[in-house]
Structures are given as C-alpha cells and as structure tokens.
Tab-separated table of C-alpha atoms in Angstrom:
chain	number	residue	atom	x	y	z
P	1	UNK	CA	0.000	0.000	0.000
P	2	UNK	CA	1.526	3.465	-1.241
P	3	UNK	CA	1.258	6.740	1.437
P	4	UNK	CA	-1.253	7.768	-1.046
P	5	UNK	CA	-3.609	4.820	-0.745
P	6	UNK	CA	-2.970	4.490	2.789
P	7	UNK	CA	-4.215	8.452	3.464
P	8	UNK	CA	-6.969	7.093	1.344
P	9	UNK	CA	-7.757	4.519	4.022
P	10	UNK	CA	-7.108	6.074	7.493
P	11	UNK	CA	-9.454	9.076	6.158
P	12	UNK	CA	-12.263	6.619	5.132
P	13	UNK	CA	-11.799	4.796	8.127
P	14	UNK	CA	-11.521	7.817	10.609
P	15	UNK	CA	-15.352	8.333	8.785
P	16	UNK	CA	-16.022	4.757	10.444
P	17	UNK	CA	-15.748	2.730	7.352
P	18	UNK	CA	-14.887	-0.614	8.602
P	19	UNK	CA	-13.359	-1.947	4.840
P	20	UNK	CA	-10.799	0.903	4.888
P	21	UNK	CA	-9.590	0.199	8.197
P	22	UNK	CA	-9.713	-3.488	7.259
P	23	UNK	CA	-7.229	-3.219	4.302
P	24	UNK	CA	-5.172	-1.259	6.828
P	25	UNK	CA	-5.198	-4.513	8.688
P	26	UNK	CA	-4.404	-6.569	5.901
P	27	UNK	CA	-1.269	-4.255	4.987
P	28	UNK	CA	-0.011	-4.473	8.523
P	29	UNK	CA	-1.183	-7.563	10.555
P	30	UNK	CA	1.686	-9.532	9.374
P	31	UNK	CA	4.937	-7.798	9.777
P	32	UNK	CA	3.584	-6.749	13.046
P	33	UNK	CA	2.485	-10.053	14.155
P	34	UNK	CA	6.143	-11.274	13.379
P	35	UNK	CA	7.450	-8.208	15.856
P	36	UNK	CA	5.311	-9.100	18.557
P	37	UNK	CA	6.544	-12.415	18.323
P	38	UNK	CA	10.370	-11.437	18.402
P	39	UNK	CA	9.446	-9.394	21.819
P	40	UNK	CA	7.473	-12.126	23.354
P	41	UNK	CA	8.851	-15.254	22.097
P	42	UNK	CA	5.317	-16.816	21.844
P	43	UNK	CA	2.837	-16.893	18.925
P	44	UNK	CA	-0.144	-17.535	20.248
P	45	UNK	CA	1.002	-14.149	22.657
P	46	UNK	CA	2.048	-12.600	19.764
P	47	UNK	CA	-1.296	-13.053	17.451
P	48	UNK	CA	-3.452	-12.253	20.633
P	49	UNK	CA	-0.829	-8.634	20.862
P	50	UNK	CA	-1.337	-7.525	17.749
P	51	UNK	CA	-5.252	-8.377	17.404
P	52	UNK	CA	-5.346	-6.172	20.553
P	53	UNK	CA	-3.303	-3.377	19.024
P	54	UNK	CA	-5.744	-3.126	15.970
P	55	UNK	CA	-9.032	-3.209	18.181
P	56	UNK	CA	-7.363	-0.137	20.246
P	57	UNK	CA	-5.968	1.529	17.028
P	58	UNK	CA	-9.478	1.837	15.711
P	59	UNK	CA	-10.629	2.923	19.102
P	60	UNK	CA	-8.273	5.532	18.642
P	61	UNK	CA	-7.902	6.416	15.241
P	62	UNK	CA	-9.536	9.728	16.206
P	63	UNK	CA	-6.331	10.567	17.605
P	64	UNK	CA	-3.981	10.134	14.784
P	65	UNK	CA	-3.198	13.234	13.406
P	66	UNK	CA	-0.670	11.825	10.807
P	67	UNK	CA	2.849	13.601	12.445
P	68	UNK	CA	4.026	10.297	12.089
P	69	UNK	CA	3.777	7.301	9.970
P	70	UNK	CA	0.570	4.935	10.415
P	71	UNK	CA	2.852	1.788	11.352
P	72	UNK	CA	4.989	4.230	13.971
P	73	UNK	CA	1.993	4.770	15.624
P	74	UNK	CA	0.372	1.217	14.855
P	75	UNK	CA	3.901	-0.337	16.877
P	76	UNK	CA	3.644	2.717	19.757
P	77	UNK	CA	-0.020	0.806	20.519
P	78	UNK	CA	1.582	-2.790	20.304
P	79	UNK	CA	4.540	-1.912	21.596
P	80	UNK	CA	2.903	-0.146	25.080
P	81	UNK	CA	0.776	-3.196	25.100
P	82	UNK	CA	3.390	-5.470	25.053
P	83	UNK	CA	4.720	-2.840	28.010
P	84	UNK	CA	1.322	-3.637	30.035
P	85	UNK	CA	1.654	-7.364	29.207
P	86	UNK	CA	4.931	-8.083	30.233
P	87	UNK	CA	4.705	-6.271	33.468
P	88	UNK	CA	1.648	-8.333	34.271
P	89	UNK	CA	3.254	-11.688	33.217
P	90	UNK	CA	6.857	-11.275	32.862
P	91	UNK	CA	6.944	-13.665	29.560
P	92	UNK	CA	10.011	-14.456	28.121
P	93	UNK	CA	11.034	-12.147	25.307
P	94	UNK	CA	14.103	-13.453	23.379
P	95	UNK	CA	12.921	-14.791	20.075
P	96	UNK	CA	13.848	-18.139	19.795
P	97	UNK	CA	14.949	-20.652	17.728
P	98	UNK	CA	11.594	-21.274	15.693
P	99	UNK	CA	11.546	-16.726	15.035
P	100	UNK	CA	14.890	-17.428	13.314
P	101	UNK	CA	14.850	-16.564	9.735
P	102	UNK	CA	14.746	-19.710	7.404
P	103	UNK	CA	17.966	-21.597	6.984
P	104	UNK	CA	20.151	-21.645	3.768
P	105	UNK	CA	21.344	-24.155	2.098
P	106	UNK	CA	24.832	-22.348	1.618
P	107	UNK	CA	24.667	-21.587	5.273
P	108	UNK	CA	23.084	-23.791	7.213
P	109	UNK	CA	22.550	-22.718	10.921
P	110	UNK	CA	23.028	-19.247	10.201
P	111	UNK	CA	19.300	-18.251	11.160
P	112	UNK	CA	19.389	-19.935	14.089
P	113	UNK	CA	22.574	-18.534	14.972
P	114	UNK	CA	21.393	-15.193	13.910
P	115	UNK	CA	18.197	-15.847	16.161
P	116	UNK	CA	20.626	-16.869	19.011
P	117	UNK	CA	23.105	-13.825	19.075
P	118	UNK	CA	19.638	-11.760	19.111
P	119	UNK	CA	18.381	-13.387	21.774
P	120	UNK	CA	21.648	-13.018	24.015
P	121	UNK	CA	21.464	-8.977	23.504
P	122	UNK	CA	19.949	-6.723	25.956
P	123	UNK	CA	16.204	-6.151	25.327
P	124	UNK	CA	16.530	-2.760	24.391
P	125	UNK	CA	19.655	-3.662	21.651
P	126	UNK	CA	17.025	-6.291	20.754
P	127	UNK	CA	14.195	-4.200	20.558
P	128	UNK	CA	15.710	-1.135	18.619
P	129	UNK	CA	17.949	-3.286	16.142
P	130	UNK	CA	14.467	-5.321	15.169
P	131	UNK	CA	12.427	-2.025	14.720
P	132	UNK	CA	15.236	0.240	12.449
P	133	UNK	CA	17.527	-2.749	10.775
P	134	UNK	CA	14.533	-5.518	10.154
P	135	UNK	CA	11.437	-3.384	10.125
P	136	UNK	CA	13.102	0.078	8.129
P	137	UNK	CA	11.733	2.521	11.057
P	138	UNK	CA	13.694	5.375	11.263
P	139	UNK	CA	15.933	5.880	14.453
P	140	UNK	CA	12.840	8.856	15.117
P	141	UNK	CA	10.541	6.441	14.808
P	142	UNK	CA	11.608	3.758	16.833
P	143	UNK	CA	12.585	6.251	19.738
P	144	UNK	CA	9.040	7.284	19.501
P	145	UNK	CA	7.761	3.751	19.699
P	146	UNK	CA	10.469	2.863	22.624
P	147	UNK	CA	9.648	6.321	24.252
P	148	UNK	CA	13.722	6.688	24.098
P	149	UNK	CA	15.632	9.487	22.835
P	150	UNK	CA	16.758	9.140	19.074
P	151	UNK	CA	20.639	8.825	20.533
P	152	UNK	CA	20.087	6.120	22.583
P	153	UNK	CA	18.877	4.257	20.078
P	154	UNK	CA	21.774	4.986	18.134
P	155	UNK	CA	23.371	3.811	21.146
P	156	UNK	CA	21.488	0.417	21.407
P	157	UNK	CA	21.441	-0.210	17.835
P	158	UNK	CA	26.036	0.593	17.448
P	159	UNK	CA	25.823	-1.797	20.617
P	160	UNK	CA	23.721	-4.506	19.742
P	161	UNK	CA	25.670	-4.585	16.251
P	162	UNK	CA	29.038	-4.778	17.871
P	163	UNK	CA	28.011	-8.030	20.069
P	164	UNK	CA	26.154	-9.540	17.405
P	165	UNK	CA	29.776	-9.611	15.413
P	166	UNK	CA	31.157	-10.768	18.141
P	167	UNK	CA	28.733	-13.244	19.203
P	168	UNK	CA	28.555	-14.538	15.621
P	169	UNK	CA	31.919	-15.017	15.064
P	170	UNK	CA	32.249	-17.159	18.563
P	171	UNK	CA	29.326	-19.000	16.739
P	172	UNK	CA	30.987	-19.729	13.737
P	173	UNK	CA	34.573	-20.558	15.216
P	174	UNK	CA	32.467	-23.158	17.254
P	175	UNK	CA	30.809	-24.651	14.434
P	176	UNK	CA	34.456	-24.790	12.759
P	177	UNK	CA	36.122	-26.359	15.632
P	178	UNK	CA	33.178	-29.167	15.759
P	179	UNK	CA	33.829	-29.756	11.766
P	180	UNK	CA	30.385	-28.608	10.748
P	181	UNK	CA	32.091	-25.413	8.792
C-alpha cells in the first residue's frame, strides 16, 4: 500500500468505514504479528498482541493526526501493550529458535545462529535493532515507539551490532572447531 492509498484509508476509516480500516489490517497484521513475536517469544502471545493493538488503534484512530507514519503509531499501541503485558506476566522475550529466519542451504545454521546472538542482547539492543535494521523505522521512529531518545537508540542499535559480530563469530569458530564449517 503506497502513502497515497494508505491516506486514502485512514481518512475513510476515521469516517467509520470498517473496509478501509480493514485493508489497513491486511497491509499491517503480518509484519507486526512477526514483531510481537520477536518481543514475546510466543505466537499464540504474539497473534493475541497484535489483534489487541488493531481493536485499540481503531478505538483511537480519532487521535492520529498523521505527524508520524501509520505503522509508527500502529507499533507505539503494540509496543505499550506489550509494556502492560509483560509487566503483568513477565513472559520471556528473546525470540527463539523457531523466530529465526529460514535456513540456507549455503549456510546452514546461520538463522538460528542469527536468532541466538539476538536473543543473548539486551532487550533494548534487541528491541531497537528489530524495529530500524529488520522493520526500516527510522531511528525517530523507533525512539518514539520505545519512548527513548533518538541517541540512545543509536546507542542500542552501534551496541547490539558490535556483540552480534562478536557473538557470531564465537558461533561460527564453534561450528568450525566441531567440523560442521
């Protein structure tokens, strides 16, 4: 969906039609359903997150005054609602191994490693390197969806990049030194 035909649809749905906020849905419900599973670690927590994020964006889609992108503010209502969750239940929220991107043949293990290293950063590294480097946010928009400053996710994201070279190269002098390389 362009920014054109989105506009299109968040000002027909503001008007309360259901079908405009529906292909809204449809343009988002899966990339966000595959972020609330990286932060919870659980798909059935996940689906039941982002369902939850959609009923409370169209209870507020009043509110959206279009400063920021639709999916910044879409992932602010997740995200706080994964916020509310977590306090309440303390889940766990590395991804694990079956979040890992598929395997390739040319590599095999690499997505679970990948999915590994993630898993061993800090939960904000996690968090800011999944929003700007696998979802394209902008460092503005994912400190507006963290409610951090734009520099400290800079911070997170330099961070969390640093380990992850370091973790992955531990992984792959491992798999080297048990002959799988």
């Amino acid at each position: 969906m362009d920014n054109h035909q989105e506009a299109q649809c968040i000002a027909r749905a503001k008007a309360g039609d259901t079908t405009a906020f529906g292909q809204l849905v449809a343009a988002y419900q899966s990339n966000l359903r595959l972020s609330a599973r990286q932060w919870t670690g659980d798909a059935a927590l996940a689906d039941d997150m982002a369902q939850e994020a959609f009923i409370r964006a169209w209870q507020k889609l009043g509110q959206f005054d279009g400063r920021a992108r639709f999916s910044s503010w879409l992932y602010r209502i997740a995200f706080n609602h994964w916020l509310n969750v977590k306090a309440r239940y303390q889940p766990a929220t590395a991804c694990n191994d079956e979040t890992a991107e598929p395997q390739t043949a040319s590599h095999p293990g690499t997505g679970r490693d990948i999915a590994r290293a993630l898993a061993r950063l800090s939960e904000p590294q996690r968090l800011c390197i999944h929003l700007c480097l696998q979802r394209d946010f902008t460092h503005a928009e994912a400190a507006d969806i963290l409610n951090l400053p734009v520099g400290t996710v800079k911070t997170h994201i330099n961070r969390g990049r640093s380990a992850l070279q370091v973790l992955m190269a531990d992984y792959s002098s491992t798999t080297e030194a048990m002959g799988h390389g």
